[in-house]
Structure formats: C-alpha cells, structure tokens
C-alpha cells in the first residue's frame, strides 16, 4: 500500500506547530497504525531528520498511552479500537491520512503527537479510590456484591484513561472519564462511604484543571475505545445533585 | 579470557530466611524484624522505581506507613505500567470452590510448576499471602467477576487441577493495577509520595557499599537529576524485550536492573524465560510486538493441527478424525491445561514436523467450536468476548467462526536480580520486587501467579522487611555533591553523549531486531550447546557494531525517543550475552529452559538435580569480561523433586 500522511509536528510546548506531508510506499495491510509510524520514523532517522514523537507502550489496547487523532477522529475510524490496534486494512491504497495529537486545553502538546495528560491523575488524586490501607481488609466474602452491580462497575472500570473522550468533546470535557470512575466505585458497596464526598471533590478538580462542561453531545462515548456507556455521565450528575442539592455530602 | 570462561565463586547464601516449620517461617520472620518507630518513619526516604503491581503497591503501602516515598515511572502516568496488560487472573488459595485447595497445595503446585528451581520458603510465603491479596483488592473496590449469589467467581488455569484463579473478565491485571494506582494516587494526594512520571532511572548511586539513590532523566526536558534516599526499591519488571518481539510493552527494559547489576547486584537465572503458548502469530517484518491471548482460553479452547503433513484445507474442511488434538493426546490428565512451557514446546514440535498452520506454518489452531456448541455463544462471549474482539482486530478473522491461530511468544522472565527472603539484593539497601527479582517461580511460572507475586511483594512483604534494614542500619546523610553522586551523574552524561556522537548508519531498532533474532534462534524455546556458543560469538560482534555504527538523532536536552531506546538496547546487548552463558552453563533442561541435549526418551525435559539444583547468580566483572557464578543451593524439605509429569 502507498499512503500519504499529513502529520502534526511541533518541537515543544511553545512552538506553533504545523502539518507536514510524508509518504510511505511500502505499507502492508497487516501493520498496525503505530507500526506504520515506526516504518516512517526509521526512514526519517536514516535521512537525518527528527522522527515523529508519539506515546505508545503496550500496543494491545489496554495501557491507554496511544493518543492520535486520525482524520479528525480520536483513535481513528474503527469503532472501539485504540490506535495501536487499528490496522492498515481499514485504509485504502493511495489514501491521504491526517494525524494530529489530542486537542484540548487541559492536555497541552509536549512534542508532535505527545500530550500532557497529568490532569487525569490529579482528578484521581482528588478521590478516585476507596480509602483503605493495606492490611486492613475484611475477608473478601464478607461483602457479597450483586452480579449486576459488579458487571456495571466493571464496564465503567474498563476505562483506560487515554483521553479520547476529551479529545472528541467540543467542550474539552472529561465527564466520561470522571463518570466512569464514579460509577466504578459508586456501584460497589466498598465505594459507598465516600461516594458523595468523592463526586464533589473530583468534579471540582476536573473543573479547576481546565476541562470544559458537559453538554450531552455524546461524542465522548462514540470515540471511547472501551465503549464506556454514556449513562456514567447521568450517574455523575445524579450523584453530584444528591451530594450538593440533596445534602448527602457530609463533612468531617 | 573470553566471556564464556566464567569462574565459580563463593556460594551465595540467603541469610534472611528463617528455618523451622515452613508454615510458621513468615510469621516468625515478621516477628523477628526490627521496627521503625512511627515518628521516625517520616524522616526515612525510600525510592521506588516502577509503578506496576509490585512498585505501585509498595509505594502506596510505604506511604500509608508514613515513610517519605519518591516514586518513578517512565510512562506518562503510573497507571500505564505493563501489569495493566495481564489478562487471565490471580491465584489465591481461598478454596471457595471446596475443591481441595489449600495454602499447601498452592505452594506445592508452584514449586512443582517451577520445576524445582525456586526457594521453598519464598513460595510458601507467597501462597499464604495470596489470600490476603484478594481481601485487599476487594476492599479497594476491584470489580472481580462474581456469581449470581454475589460471591467471587473463580476459574482454572494451566498446571493445576483446582479452580483458584480470580479474574475480572480478560482484564484482571488492569483492574488490580488500577487498585494499586488509586492507592498510590491517594498517597500522592496525602503528600507521603512524590511522583515523577516520564522519568527513567539511568544509574544507581552507591555510597559506602550501600544503595543510596538514583540518577534519573526527565524524558521531556532531558534534565538529569539525582535523588537520594535511605533505601532503593527496584520494581522495574522483566527483560523479555531482549527478544525484540515479546508480549511486553515497547518500553519495558532491563536498564535499571542492569545498572544495579553492574554495580554489584547479582543477576540470577537470566536464562529462565517463559515462552507463552497462546499468542497471535507473527505476520511480517514490520511487526513491533506480539499479542497474548490469555491462557484462560485453554479452559474452553482445544488445540489442534491437521494429522496429515501439508494439509492446507481450511480448518472447517478438515474432518474430526483427521485432526490431531496433540495436547489431549500426549497429556490426557491435564489435556489443554498443561503448563506453559510444555504447551509451547509441544506446539513447536508439531510445527517443526511441518504440520503448523497459517501462512507461515508457525501456528496451531485454538478451536472454540466445541465450547460454543456446549455452552452457547453468549456464554463464550461473556467469558472471552474482549479477547475474541482483540483477535479479530489484529488478524481480521472471526474466532467464533474459524479457529484462532496461535503460536508461542516470549512473555515473562523468571530470572532477575538475586534477592534474599527479605527481597534485598546483594547490594545492601537495594530491594527488588515483582518480576524484576528472581525469587518465586523457579524455571517456569504458572499462569495467574505473576499478579500474585507482584502484589504479595508490594503490599505485604517488602513494607515489612525493608523496615528491618532501616531500623538496624545507621545511614549518614549523603551530600548532593558527594563524589559518588557526581561520579554517577558523570557516567550517565558520558553515556548519553557517546550515544549521540556516534552518528553511524543503522537505527537503534535495527540492532534491537537483530539481537532479538539471535536470542530467539539460539536462546528461545530450544537451546543447544552449539547454538549458544554461536550466539556468544554473534552478540559481542553486534554490540561492537552498535557502539560504532548506531545513529541516534537529536540532542539529550529534549524529548528524544531514539535516545531512550538506544540506552535500553545497549543494556540488552550485554544482558543477552549473560543469558546465553547462563543457558550454556546449565546443561540440564528445566521448566522454560529446554536444552536439546537433556531430554527423556519421549522428548520431555530431563532435569539434573545432582548437578543443577541451585539458582545461578552471576557477578558482573566488566563488559564482555568473564563473569563469576555464585550458586545458591536449593533444598527441598517439603516438596520432593520428581520428574514433572502432566500425563
């Protein structure tokens, strides 16, 4: 396959950045998209040029490192698929493909396709856990969890923290990410004691980090490679309302 | 004197291990450790490198205990450490199934599964702690699979006959890691842990023979910084990427461990690598990594190849009686659930006979037709849905309709830095946890035991044992400009400058790929004296070429992924040589280490307990210089070595 790539190049955070054209003549349809970039990078290095920087690690769709907007879609055209699992058989010989980093105020570009997603860690720091120290746990079977609750919790906990939801959102909101963690913990009995405190502190941190508000476009759930359901945002709003207006948040 | 003219030094002895009845050893060790006064803990600094299950759990737990912890990871977030990719599950001797499981049985299975090359004391402790791990993770809100009554579900895994594997769909590692990550973030919020993301450890700082800190590079700005502490924990994972193609993440590397090895930490059993039987076969030269299909699939999938040589019919066209379900045929009592080393070798054997399937002939079928007929598609989907989808995305084939094609791939390394019962390396003050150490799996790791070991080390063992070192050692303050610190920084800068100045004609990846081919061909699933000797010639040649002809673009003062890779591959080029030497010296077959010269009449691995019942711990003496072998003799008081049989 011959492919024309237009790739966002930006030296560092202050550089303005630009799209640069490249051609790869010898792509195979069994390659993953990242392997295509590998091949291009090998050529750039040998030609004395700076290779394209991009985040990647596990290359099996679970670490959440890879983060490319391909032809305007976070993670590209294939549904429920991260870029590392996107294979070139999804494209046609002769295609021109645009490759850009996540674009969001809260995710500044570090270099080329690499962005800074540390704001996600800050949101988790604000309460995305059950406060239990090592060694203090009761016997596992002392707390049964209804299967349906465990399954819904898992479906939300499936989030890989890649940030595609933010990149897809016209407002740059991380509500899907936020709702996923709140639903994961909120569905489990272990998550109940801190449930209404957690939702407020996490939402406050989300807002302070520069993420936008949710206007229910649903673009996030469509882009999500793990198909986190949109109803986690309803859960987020419901819990937030109960915590604040409903007075369920208890201080101290 | 060449590298292979190694010498044998004094035996290495585990002085921390208690004796007496095995059931109470851990209890007695815990009572025996000196404790650090709670008020003093916050004055004690501990560095933890790596944020996978072992490192994340250790940093969080040490932070909870009140220590002053500094944690490092090369990824942009601690949540991305490669433990996240573990699929199948985590073992625990809960005996919830009432199928005869017990701590002793998990201990027994693990010692046997490791082909009698692990330390009994460590393994028994691991089996004891397995139960606490499940309690801890459940309390954190880990969404394990549950039954309709609300209790935890389990499944069976290779190498055992009880159902003791707890799981969260095919994403158990992800869910356990997120539990540890969240505990870690909680401590970061509490101010007990300082987190450095996108930082790579490039050197160990030693003062007066003790580990006192590390040199790290900020991978965004290129800044080299020093971090001093009272103890250093390496939880830096395995070295499977020495093979280039493996199921490891692209960033997994041996650099932290190798830097410590060069400074005196013994490296034990480097040749013990695990080749996982169920991975998606290689499709071309561009391939950058291999993808595992969880071992749990062997619960319901049946492995087969055509009986007839060169039978190239589509699998659906091959009638039942012309198929060879070779695992079921050779190992009737364990069938498709034999341990990983045995399943891998059996697959290699049928492919060597030219009965392999797929375009390259390097593959066997993993067929779910029977399971779908028996359980119905929805049940199979509920159990393995995400794995089936992943397979289809990568291969373009639908495994509900046509059997998967699988082939063995490098997955895990049992070898690692030598540690005593307290997880302390031969460098005082340097502790090693998780896959990075060599301790618990012997020559072969059973499925669902890596997660167990990582969390056992991180949550429960290390936070206790490290206190003994800290409470019983006087550690004077190290000045930031102490000569040892400046020397370590100087060495890091010099190495980076050298890599950037060579400006040759080959990329880092091309060297890495070539090294991977050498390792796979000569130090892979089957090893011979002749092949290993060949590899021991090829690797130093390749290393020389690397240092004369590698091309690393850019500068050190920026995000430079080629430079990161270059440093890692340089270390792999030294490790690979040691692995081949270790494999050469161990003239027996055991677990994942199969020496063609040492096999039984029916082609099974033949262990040699008389000559090799020891862990081989290597001392570094200089690049390319003959190392010194220190043996730790292994005594089996409880599980008596037998020829492992899964027939």
mmCIF file of C-alpha atoms in Angstrom, chain B residues 29-375:
data_model
loop_
_atom_site.group_PDB
_atom_site.id
_atom_site.type_symbol
_atom_site.label_atom_id
_atom_site.label_comp_id
_atom_site.label_asym_id
_atom_site.label_seq_id
_atom_site.Cartn_x
_atom_site.Cartn_y
_atom_site.Cartn_z
ATOM 1 C CA UNK B 29 10.303 -13.505 60.237
ATOM 2 C CA UNK B 30 7.668 -10.798 60.722
ATOM 3 C CA UNK B 31 8.145 -11.049 64.467
ATOM 4 C CA UNK B 32 11.916 -11.025 64.065
ATOM 5 C CA UNK B 33 12.188 -7.813 62.051
ATOM 6 C CA UNK B 34 13.202 -4.652 63.814
ATOM 7 C CA UNK B 35 10.533 -1.966 63.598
ATOM 8 C CA UNK B 36 10.938 1.650 62.646
ATOM 9 C CA UNK B 37 9.320 3.937 65.204
ATOM 10 C CA UNK B 38 6.269 5.620 63.605
ATOM 11 C CA UNK B 39 7.656 9.062 64.420
ATOM 12 C CA UNK B 40 10.905 8.218 62.646
ATOM 13 C CA UNK B 41 9.264 6.875 59.515
ATOM 14 C CA UNK B 42 8.608 10.245 58.013
ATOM 15 C CA UNK B 43 12.316 11.046 58.259
ATOM 16 C CA UNK B 44 13.171 7.934 56.262
ATOM 17 C CA UNK B 45 13.319 8.323 52.498
ATOM 18 C CA UNK B 46 12.625 5.416 50.187
ATOM 19 C CA UNK B 47 12.881 5.463 46.405
ATOM 20 C CA UNK B 48 10.601 3.109 44.476
ATOM 21 C CA UNK B 49 11.319 2.714 40.775
ATOM 22 C CA UNK B 50 8.426 1.382 38.706
ATOM 23 C CA UNK B 51 4.694 1.636 39.310
ATOM 24 C CA UNK B 52 3.370 -1.743 38.241
ATOM 25 C CA UNK B 53 1.721 -4.100 40.688
ATOM 26 C CA UNK B 54 4.838 -4.513 42.823
ATOM 27 C CA UNK B 55 6.080 -0.914 42.690
ATOM 28 C CA UNK B 56 2.683 0.755 42.866
ATOM 29 C CA UNK B 57 1.596 -1.429 45.771
ATOM 30 C CA UNK B 58 4.907 -0.927 47.595
ATOM 31 C CA UNK B 59 4.962 2.857 47.173
ATOM 32 C CA UNK B 60 1.349 3.170 48.326
ATOM 33 C CA UNK B 61 1.834 0.881 51.329
ATOM 34 C CA UNK B 62 5.104 2.511 52.391
ATOM 35 C CA UNK B 63 3.410 5.881 52.079
ATOM 36 C CA UNK B 64 0.497 4.700 54.228
ATOM 37 C CA UNK B 65 3.003 3.513 56.818
ATOM 38 C CA UNK B 66 4.362 7.050 56.981
ATOM 39 C CA UNK B 67 7.626 6.760 55.072
ATOM 40 C CA UNK B 68 8.750 9.545 52.783
ATOM 41 C CA UNK B 69 8.493 7.871 49.363
ATOM 42 C CA UNK B 70 9.681 9.012 45.956
ATOM 43 C CA UNK B 71 8.265 7.024 43.053
ATOM 44 C CA UNK B 72 9.346 6.926 39.402
ATOM 45 C CA UNK B 73 7.869 5.647 36.161
ATOM 46 C CA UNK B 74 8.842 6.089 32.542
ATOM 47 C CA UNK B 75 5.218 6.263 31.367
ATOM 48 C CA UNK B 76 3.210 9.487 31.473
ATOM 49 C CA UNK B 77 1.138 8.080 34.329
ATOM 50 C CA UNK B 78 1.745 5.325 36.882
ATOM 51 C CA UNK B 79 -1.500 3.737 35.695
ATOM 52 C CA UNK B 80 0.121 2.626 32.446
ATOM 53 C CA UNK B 81 2.741 0.219 33.825
ATOM 54 C CA UNK B 82 2.649 -3.049 31.928
ATOM 55 C CA UNK B 83 0.982 -5.028 34.724
ATOM 56 C CA UNK B 84 -2.079 -3.396 33.193
ATOM 57 C CA UNK B 85 -1.960 -5.858 30.310
ATOM 58 C CA UNK B 86 -2.167 -9.065 32.344
ATOM 59 C CA UNK B 87 -5.313 -10.792 31.221
ATOM 60 C CA UNK B 88 -6.206 -14.050 32.862
ATOM 61 C CA UNK B 89 -6.299 -13.746 36.611
ATOM 62 C CA UNK B 90 -4.701 -14.013 40.004
ATOM 63 C CA UNK B 91 -4.316 -17.184 42.049
ATOM 64 C CA UNK B 92 -5.313 -17.423 45.685
ATOM 65 C CA UNK B 93 -5.689 -20.394 47.988
ATOM 66 C CA UNK B 94 -9.149 -19.421 49.201
ATOM 67 C CA UNK B 95 -10.705 -22.792 48.482
ATOM 68 C CA UNK B 96 -14.062 -21.104 47.867
ATOM 69 C CA UNK B 97 -14.853 -23.931 45.446
ATOM 70 C CA UNK B 98 -14.361 -26.598 48.084
ATOM 71 C CA UNK B 99 -12.257 -28.475 45.559
ATOM 72 C CA UNK B 100 -9.481 -29.393 47.928
ATOM 73 C CA UNK B 101 -7.371 -26.272 47.571
ATOM 74 C CA UNK B 102 -5.176 -25.044 50.413
ATOM 75 C CA UNK B 103 -2.110 -22.916 51.053
ATOM 76 C CA UNK B 104 -0.081 -26.093 50.971
ATOM 77 C CA UNK B 105 -1.495 -27.140 47.613
ATOM 78 C CA UNK B 106 -0.772 -23.744 46.040
ATOM 79 C CA UNK B 107 2.732 -23.966 47.500
ATOM 80 C CA UNK B 108 3.140 -27.491 46.148
ATOM 81 C CA UNK B 109 1.801 -26.635 42.690
ATOM 82 C CA UNK B 110 4.080 -23.604 42.423
ATOM 83 C CA UNK B 111 7.245 -25.436 43.471
ATOM 84 C CA UNK B 112 6.427 -28.283 41.093
ATOM 85 C CA UNK B 113 5.318 -25.925 38.325
ATOM 86 C CA UNK B 114 8.641 -24.107 38.674
ATOM 87 C CA UNK B 115 10.357 -27.429 38.064
ATOM 88 C CA UNK B 116 12.055 -27.413 41.477
ATOM 89 C CA UNK B 117 14.215 -24.398 40.903
ATOM 90 C CA UNK B 118 12.550 -21.979 43.366
ATOM 91 C CA UNK B 119 13.139 -21.476 47.081
ATOM 92 C CA UNK B 120 10.561 -23.304 49.197
ATOM 93 C CA UNK B 121 10.376 -20.610 51.919
ATOM 94 C CA UNK B 122 9.519 -17.877 49.443
ATOM 95 C CA UNK B 123 6.916 -19.925 47.655
ATOM 96 C CA UNK B 124 5.167 -20.909 50.866
ATOM 97 C CA UNK B 125 5.003 -17.278 51.947
ATOM 98 C CA UNK B 126 3.548 -16.368 48.564
ATOM 99 C CA UNK B 127 0.833 -18.996 48.950
ATOM 100 C CA UNK B 128 -0.029 -17.748 52.441
ATOM 101 C CA UNK B 129 -0.268 -14.134 51.367
ATOM 102 C CA UNK B 130 -2.357 -14.984 48.290
ATOM 103 C CA UNK B 131 -5.487 -14.969 50.453
ATOM 104 C CA UNK B 132 -4.834 -11.538 51.929
ATOM 105 C CA UNK B 133 -4.334 -10.116 48.453
ATOM 106 C CA UNK B 134 -7.858 -10.986 47.397
ATOM 107 C CA UNK B 135 -9.262 -9.426 50.576
ATOM 108 C CA UNK B 136 -7.224 -6.280 49.998
ATOM 109 C CA UNK B 137 -8.232 -5.902 46.367
ATOM 110 C CA UNK B 138 -11.917 -6.500 47.103
ATOM 111 C CA UNK B 139 -11.768 -3.817 49.806
ATOM 112 C CA UNK B 140 -10.332 -1.403 47.232
ATOM 113 C CA UNK B 141 -13.372 -1.969 45.049
ATOM 114 C CA UNK B 142 -11.738 -4.115 42.374
ATOM 115 C CA UNK B 143 -14.659 -5.400 40.286
ATOM 116 C CA UNK B 144 -13.825 -9.107 40.181
ATOM 117 C CA UNK B 145 -16.149 -11.459 38.340
ATOM 118 C CA UNK B 146 -18.968 -12.621 40.601
ATOM 119 C CA UNK B 147 -21.595 -15.308 40.649
ATOM 120 C CA UNK B 148 -25.327 -14.671 40.957
ATOM 121 C CA UNK B 149 -25.194 -15.046 44.725
ATOM 122 C CA UNK B 150 -22.837 -12.096 44.841
ATOM 123 C CA UNK B 151 -19.741 -14.114 45.735
ATOM 124 C CA UNK B 152 -16.475 -14.235 43.824
ATOM 125 C CA UNK B 153 -16.169 -16.456 40.786
ATOM 126 C CA UNK B 154 -13.008 -18.433 40.000
ATOM 127 C CA UNK B 155 -11.685 -20.381 37.062
ATOM 128 C CA UNK B 156 -8.972 -22.927 36.459
ATOM 129 C CA UNK B 157 -5.634 -22.261 34.848
ATOM 130 C CA UNK B 158 -2.753 -24.237 33.368
ATOM 131 C CA UNK B 159 -0.713 -26.601 35.501
ATOM 132 C CA UNK B 160 -3.228 -27.111 38.309
ATOM 133 C CA UNK B 161 -6.370 -29.134 38.937
ATOM 134 C CA UNK B 162 -8.257 -26.788 41.233
ATOM 135 C CA UNK B 163 -10.171 -23.644 40.386
ATOM 136 C CA UNK B 164 -8.339 -20.905 42.279
ATOM 137 C CA UNK B 165 -7.955 -18.118 39.756
ATOM 138 C CA UNK B 166 -9.870 -14.918 40.493
ATOM 139 C CA UNK B 167 -10.476 -12.701 37.499
ATOM 140 C CA UNK B 168 -12.084 -9.609 36.057
ATOM 141 C CA UNK B 169 -13.118 -10.619 32.553
ATOM 142 C CA UNK B 170 -9.869 -10.800 30.490
ATOM 143 C CA UNK B 171 -8.547 -7.673 32.195
ATOM 144 C CA UNK B 172 -7.527 -8.785 35.655
ATOM 145 C CA UNK B 173 -4.152 -7.041 35.542
ATOM 146 C CA UNK B 174 -5.830 -3.794 34.576
ATOM 147 C CA UNK B 175 -8.251 -3.913 37.470
ATOM 148 C CA UNK B 176 -5.623 -4.909 40.043
ATOM 149 C CA UNK B 177 -3.237 -2.249 38.778
ATOM 150 C CA UNK B 178 -5.918 0.411 38.920
ATOM 151 C CA UNK B 179 -6.476 -0.618 42.551
ATOM 152 C CA UNK B 180 -2.784 -0.152 43.319
ATOM 153 C CA UNK B 181 -2.621 3.025 41.210
ATOM 154 C CA UNK B 182 -5.552 4.538 43.057
ATOM 155 C CA UNK B 183 -3.977 3.655 46.407
ATOM 156 C CA UNK B 184 -0.798 5.330 45.142
ATOM 157 C CA UNK B 185 -2.625 8.465 43.963
ATOM 158 C CA UNK B 186 -4.284 8.636 47.366
ATOM 159 C CA UNK B 187 -0.841 8.780 48.974
ATOM 160 C CA UNK B 188 0.380 11.355 46.457
ATOM 161 C CA UNK B 189 -2.597 13.454 47.482
ATOM 162 C CA UNK B 190 -1.742 12.873 51.146
ATOM 163 C CA UNK B 191 1.788 14.090 50.477
ATOM 164 C CA UNK B 192 3.588 10.909 51.530
ATOM 165 C CA UNK B 193 4.624 10.011 47.969
ATOM 166 C CA UNK B 194 6.342 12.285 45.449
ATOM 167 C CA UNK B 195 5.658 11.036 41.961
ATOM 168 C CA UNK B 196 7.987 11.534 38.997
ATOM 169 C CA UNK B 197 6.318 10.496 35.757
ATOM 170 C CA UNK B 198 8.204 10.326 32.444
ATOM 171 C CA UNK B 199 11.424 9.789 34.360
ATOM 172 C CA UNK B 200 13.808 6.977 33.641
ATOM 173 C CA UNK B 201 16.348 5.623 36.126
ATOM 174 C CA UNK B 202 19.755 5.534 34.449
ATOM 175 C CA UNK B 203 22.106 4.845 37.334
ATOM 176 C CA UNK B 204 22.210 3.608 40.899
ATOM 177 C CA UNK B 205 24.036 5.749 43.457
ATOM 178 C CA UNK B 206 26.073 3.789 45.981
ATOM 179 C CA UNK B 207 27.834 5.207 48.984
ATOM 180 C CA UNK B 208 29.997 3.061 51.250
ATOM 181 C CA UNK B 209 28.706 -0.086 49.619
ATOM 182 C CA UNK B 210 25.035 0.758 50.138
ATOM 183 C CA UNK B 211 22.322 1.847 47.717
ATOM 184 C CA UNK B 212 21.637 5.498 48.490
ATOM 185 C CA UNK B 213 19.860 6.896 45.478
ATOM 186 C CA UNK B 214 19.401 7.008 41.741
ATOM 187 C CA UNK B 215 20.168 9.200 38.762
ATOM 188 C CA UNK B 216 17.126 9.810 36.581
ATOM 189 C CA UNK B 217 16.490 11.522 33.280
ATOM 190 C CA UNK B 218 13.426 13.672 32.724
ATOM 191 C CA UNK B 219 12.252 12.273 29.409
ATOM 192 C CA UNK B 220 10.569 15.545 28.387
ATOM 193 C CA UNK B 221 13.299 18.081 29.127
ATOM 194 C CA UNK B 222 16.300 15.753 29.196
ATOM 195 C CA UNK B 223 17.300 17.072 32.584
ATOM 196 C CA UNK B 224 19.485 14.693 34.608
ATOM 197 C CA UNK B 225 18.621 14.735 38.297
ATOM 198 C CA UNK B 226 19.832 12.904 41.388
ATOM 199 C CA UNK B 227 17.573 11.558 44.104
ATOM 200 C CA UNK B 228 18.998 10.437 47.420
ATOM 201 C CA UNK B 229 17.369 8.108 49.925
ATOM 202 C CA UNK B 230 17.921 5.598 52.681
ATOM 203 C CA UNK B 231 16.848 2.650 50.564
ATOM 204 C CA UNK B 232 16.051 1.963 46.932
ATOM 205 C CA UNK B 233 13.393 -0.426 45.652
ATOM 206 C CA UNK B 234 13.535 -1.639 42.068
ATOM 207 C CA UNK B 235 10.172 -2.838 40.824
ATOM 208 C CA UNK B 236 11.135 -2.464 37.216
ATOM 209 C CA UNK B 237 9.692 -5.574 35.645
ATOM 210 C CA UNK B 238 11.133 -8.222 33.372
ATOM 211 C CA UNK B 239 13.539 -8.240 30.456
ATOM 212 C CA UNK B 240 11.559 -10.142 27.809
ATOM 213 C CA UNK B 241 12.157 -7.336 25.335
ATOM 214 C CA UNK B 242 15.715 -8.581 24.874
ATOM 215 C CA UNK B 243 13.984 -10.768 22.256
ATOM 216 C CA UNK B 244 12.668 -7.627 20.488
ATOM 217 C CA UNK B 245 9.364 -9.361 19.816
ATOM 218 C CA UNK B 246 7.568 -10.256 23.021
ATOM 219 C CA UNK B 247 4.280 -9.645 24.747
ATOM 220 C CA UNK B 248 5.937 -6.929 26.867
ATOM 221 C CA UNK B 249 5.134 -3.276 26.338
ATOM 222 C CA UNK B 250 7.509 -1.481 23.997
ATOM 223 C CA UNK B 251 9.051 0.473 26.836
ATOM 224 C CA UNK B 252 9.802 -2.488 29.122
ATOM 225 C CA UNK B 253 13.541 -2.676 29.629
ATOM 226 C CA UNK B 254 16.322 -4.013 31.819
ATOM 227 C CA UNK B 255 18.230 -0.765 32.271
ATOM 228 C CA UNK B 256 17.531 -0.113 35.949
ATOM 229 C CA UNK B 257 18.306 -3.734 36.829
ATOM 230 C CA UNK B 258 21.345 -3.875 34.604
ATOM 231 C CA UNK B 259 22.791 -0.666 36.040
ATOM 232 C CA UNK B 260 22.381 -2.197 39.503
ATOM 233 C CA UNK B 261 23.930 -5.455 38.285
ATOM 234 C CA UNK B 262 26.954 -3.560 37.018
ATOM 235 C CA UNK B 263 27.302 -2.040 40.458
ATOM 236 C CA UNK B 264 27.358 -5.359 42.237
ATOM 237 C CA UNK B 265 23.857 -6.837 42.383
ATOM 238 C CA UNK B 266 23.957 -10.484 41.360
ATOM 239 C CA UNK B 267 21.696 -11.456 38.438
ATOM 240 C CA UNK B 268 20.134 -14.871 38.961
ATOM 241 C CA UNK B 269 18.946 -17.431 36.428
ATOM 242 C CA UNK B 270 18.854 -14.991 33.492
ATOM 243 C CA UNK B 271 18.141 -17.828 31.039
ATOM 244 C CA UNK B 272 14.822 -18.706 32.698
ATOM 245 C CA UNK B 273 12.389 -17.092 30.316
ATOM 246 C CA UNK B 274 8.787 -18.019 29.770
ATOM 247 C CA UNK B 275 7.518 -18.626 26.304
ATOM 248 C CA UNK B 276 3.743 -18.326 26.389
ATOM 249 C CA UNK B 277 1.925 -20.811 24.193
ATOM 250 C CA UNK B 278 -1.066 -18.720 23.171
ATOM 251 C CA UNK B 279 -0.040 -15.623 21.242
ATOM 252 C CA UNK B 280 -1.088 -14.319 17.870
ATOM 253 C CA UNK B 281 1.482 -15.484 15.272
ATOM 254 C CA UNK B 282 3.948 -13.067 13.641
ATOM 255 C CA UNK B 283 2.674 -11.612 10.372
ATOM 256 C CA UNK B 284 5.610 -9.732 8.860
ATOM 257 C CA UNK B 285 8.964 -7.908 9.286
ATOM 258 C CA UNK B 286 7.271 -4.715 10.371
ATOM 259 C CA UNK B 287 5.886 -6.446 13.467
ATOM 260 C CA UNK B 288 6.693 -4.485 16.600
ATOM 261 C CA UNK B 289 5.242 -6.668 19.326
ATOM 262 C CA UNK B 290 3.325 -9.854 19.947
ATOM 263 C CA UNK B 291 -0.097 -10.049 21.451
ATOM 264 C CA UNK B 292 -1.019 -12.597 24.026
ATOM 265 C CA UNK B 293 -4.292 -14.452 24.014
ATOM 266 C CA UNK B 294 -4.951 -15.282 27.654
ATOM 267 C CA UNK B 295 -4.154 -18.746 28.896
ATOM 268 C CA UNK B 296 -7.686 -18.872 30.274
ATOM 269 C CA UNK B 297 -8.758 -19.557 26.687
ATOM 270 C CA UNK B 298 -7.294 -23.041 27.072
ATOM 271 C CA UNK B 299 -10.082 -23.801 29.556
ATOM 272 C CA UNK B 300 -12.529 -23.994 26.667
ATOM 273 C CA UNK B 301 -10.433 -23.920 23.511
ATOM 274 C CA UNK B 302 -8.970 -27.108 22.068
ATOM 275 C CA UNK B 303 -5.537 -27.027 20.493
ATOM 276 C CA UNK B 304 -5.020 -28.981 17.276
ATOM 277 C CA UNK B 305 -3.215 -29.287 13.951
ATOM 278 C CA UNK B 306 -4.022 -31.474 10.934
ATOM 279 C CA UNK B 307 -2.738 -35.038 11.229
ATOM 280 C CA UNK B 308 -1.529 -35.066 7.648
ATOM 281 C CA UNK B 309 1.615 -33.222 6.595
ATOM 282 C CA UNK B 310 0.940 -30.300 4.267
ATOM 283 C CA UNK B 311 -2.822 -30.453 4.745
ATOM 284 C CA UNK B 312 -3.739 -26.953 3.605
ATOM 285 C CA UNK B 313 -7.531 -27.262 3.693
ATOM 286 C CA UNK B 314 -9.489 -24.652 5.613
ATOM 287 C CA UNK B 315 -9.923 -25.823 9.223
ATOM 288 C CA UNK B 316 -13.668 -26.301 8.778
ATOM 289 C CA UNK B 317 -12.980 -28.718 5.894
ATOM 290 C CA UNK B 318 -10.801 -30.987 7.998
ATOM 291 C CA UNK B 319 -12.930 -33.774 9.486
ATOM 292 C CA UNK B 320 -12.668 -34.646 13.163
ATOM 293 C CA UNK B 321 -10.690 -37.854 12.672
ATOM 294 C CA UNK B 322 -8.039 -36.068 10.606
ATOM 295 C CA UNK B 323 -7.235 -33.636 13.398
ATOM 296 C CA UNK B 324 -4.545 -34.134 15.990
ATOM 297 C CA UNK B 325 -5.532 -32.678 19.344
ATOM 298 C CA UNK B 326 -1.930 -33.115 20.359
ATOM 299 C CA UNK B 327 -2.071 -31.814 23.941
ATOM 300 C CA UNK B 328 -5.037 -34.035 24.764
ATOM 301 C CA UNK B 329 -3.286 -36.956 23.077
ATOM 302 C CA UNK B 330 0.066 -36.511 24.821
ATOM 303 C CA UNK B 331 -1.121 -35.329 28.224
ATOM 304 C CA UNK B 332 -4.515 -36.966 28.834
ATOM 305 C CA UNK B 333 -4.805 -35.960 32.514
ATOM 306 C CA UNK B 334 -4.127 -32.216 32.021
ATOM 307 C CA UNK B 335 -5.040 -32.013 28.332
ATOM 308 C CA UNK B 336 -5.158 -28.460 27.040
ATOM 309 C CA UNK B 337 -4.312 -27.173 30.514
ATOM 310 C CA UNK B 338 -0.703 -28.369 30.753
ATOM 311 C CA UNK B 339 1.755 -25.714 31.998
ATOM 312 C CA UNK B 340 3.009 -23.079 29.607
ATOM 313 C CA UNK B 341 6.468 -24.469 28.933
ATOM 314 C CA UNK B 342 5.049 -27.854 27.969
ATOM 315 C CA UNK B 343 2.290 -26.436 25.755
ATOM 316 C CA UNK B 344 4.786 -24.173 23.970
ATOM 317 C CA UNK B 345 7.238 -26.913 23.258
ATOM 318 C CA UNK B 346 4.511 -29.247 22.007
ATOM 319 C CA UNK B 347 3.391 -26.541 19.566
ATOM 320 C CA UNK B 348 6.941 -26.037 18.378
ATOM 321 C CA UNK B 349 7.291 -29.781 17.872
ATOM 322 C CA UNK B 350 4.279 -30.097 15.567
ATOM 323 C CA UNK B 351 5.407 -27.010 13.632
ATOM 324 C CA UNK B 352 8.894 -28.500 13.274
ATOM 325 C CA UNK B 353 7.153 -31.570 11.816
ATOM 326 C CA UNK B 354 5.678 -29.178 9.213
ATOM 327 C CA UNK B 355 2.146 -29.626 10.480
ATOM 328 C CA UNK B 356 1.835 -25.993 11.535
ATOM 329 C CA UNK B 357 -0.994 -23.863 10.133
ATOM 330 C CA UNK B 358 -1.413 -20.375 8.692
ATOM 331 C CA UNK B 359 0.601 -18.534 6.048
ATOM 332 C CA UNK B 360 3.962 -19.029 7.786
ATOM 333 C CA UNK B 361 3.387 -22.571 9.043
ATOM 334 C CA UNK B 362 4.238 -21.286 12.500
ATOM 335 C CA UNK B 363 0.893 -21.644 14.197
ATOM 336 C CA UNK B 364 -1.576 -24.127 15.670
ATOM 337 C CA UNK B 365 -5.350 -23.900 15.991
ATOM 338 C CA UNK B 366 -7.134 -22.970 19.198
ATOM 339 C CA UNK B 367 -10.672 -24.046 18.470
ATOM 340 C CA UNK B 368 -13.817 -22.971 20.317
ATOM 341 C CA UNK B 369 -16.365 -24.828 18.216
ATOM 342 C CA UNK B 370 -16.992 -27.435 20.928
ATOM 343 C CA UNK B 371 -17.312 -24.818 23.669
ATOM 344 C CA UNK B 372 -19.755 -22.784 21.582
ATOM 345 C CA UNK B 373 -21.826 -25.899 20.898
ATOM 346 C CA UNK B 374 -21.762 -26.909 24.564
ATOM 347 C CA UNK B 375 -22.226 -23.562 26.328
#
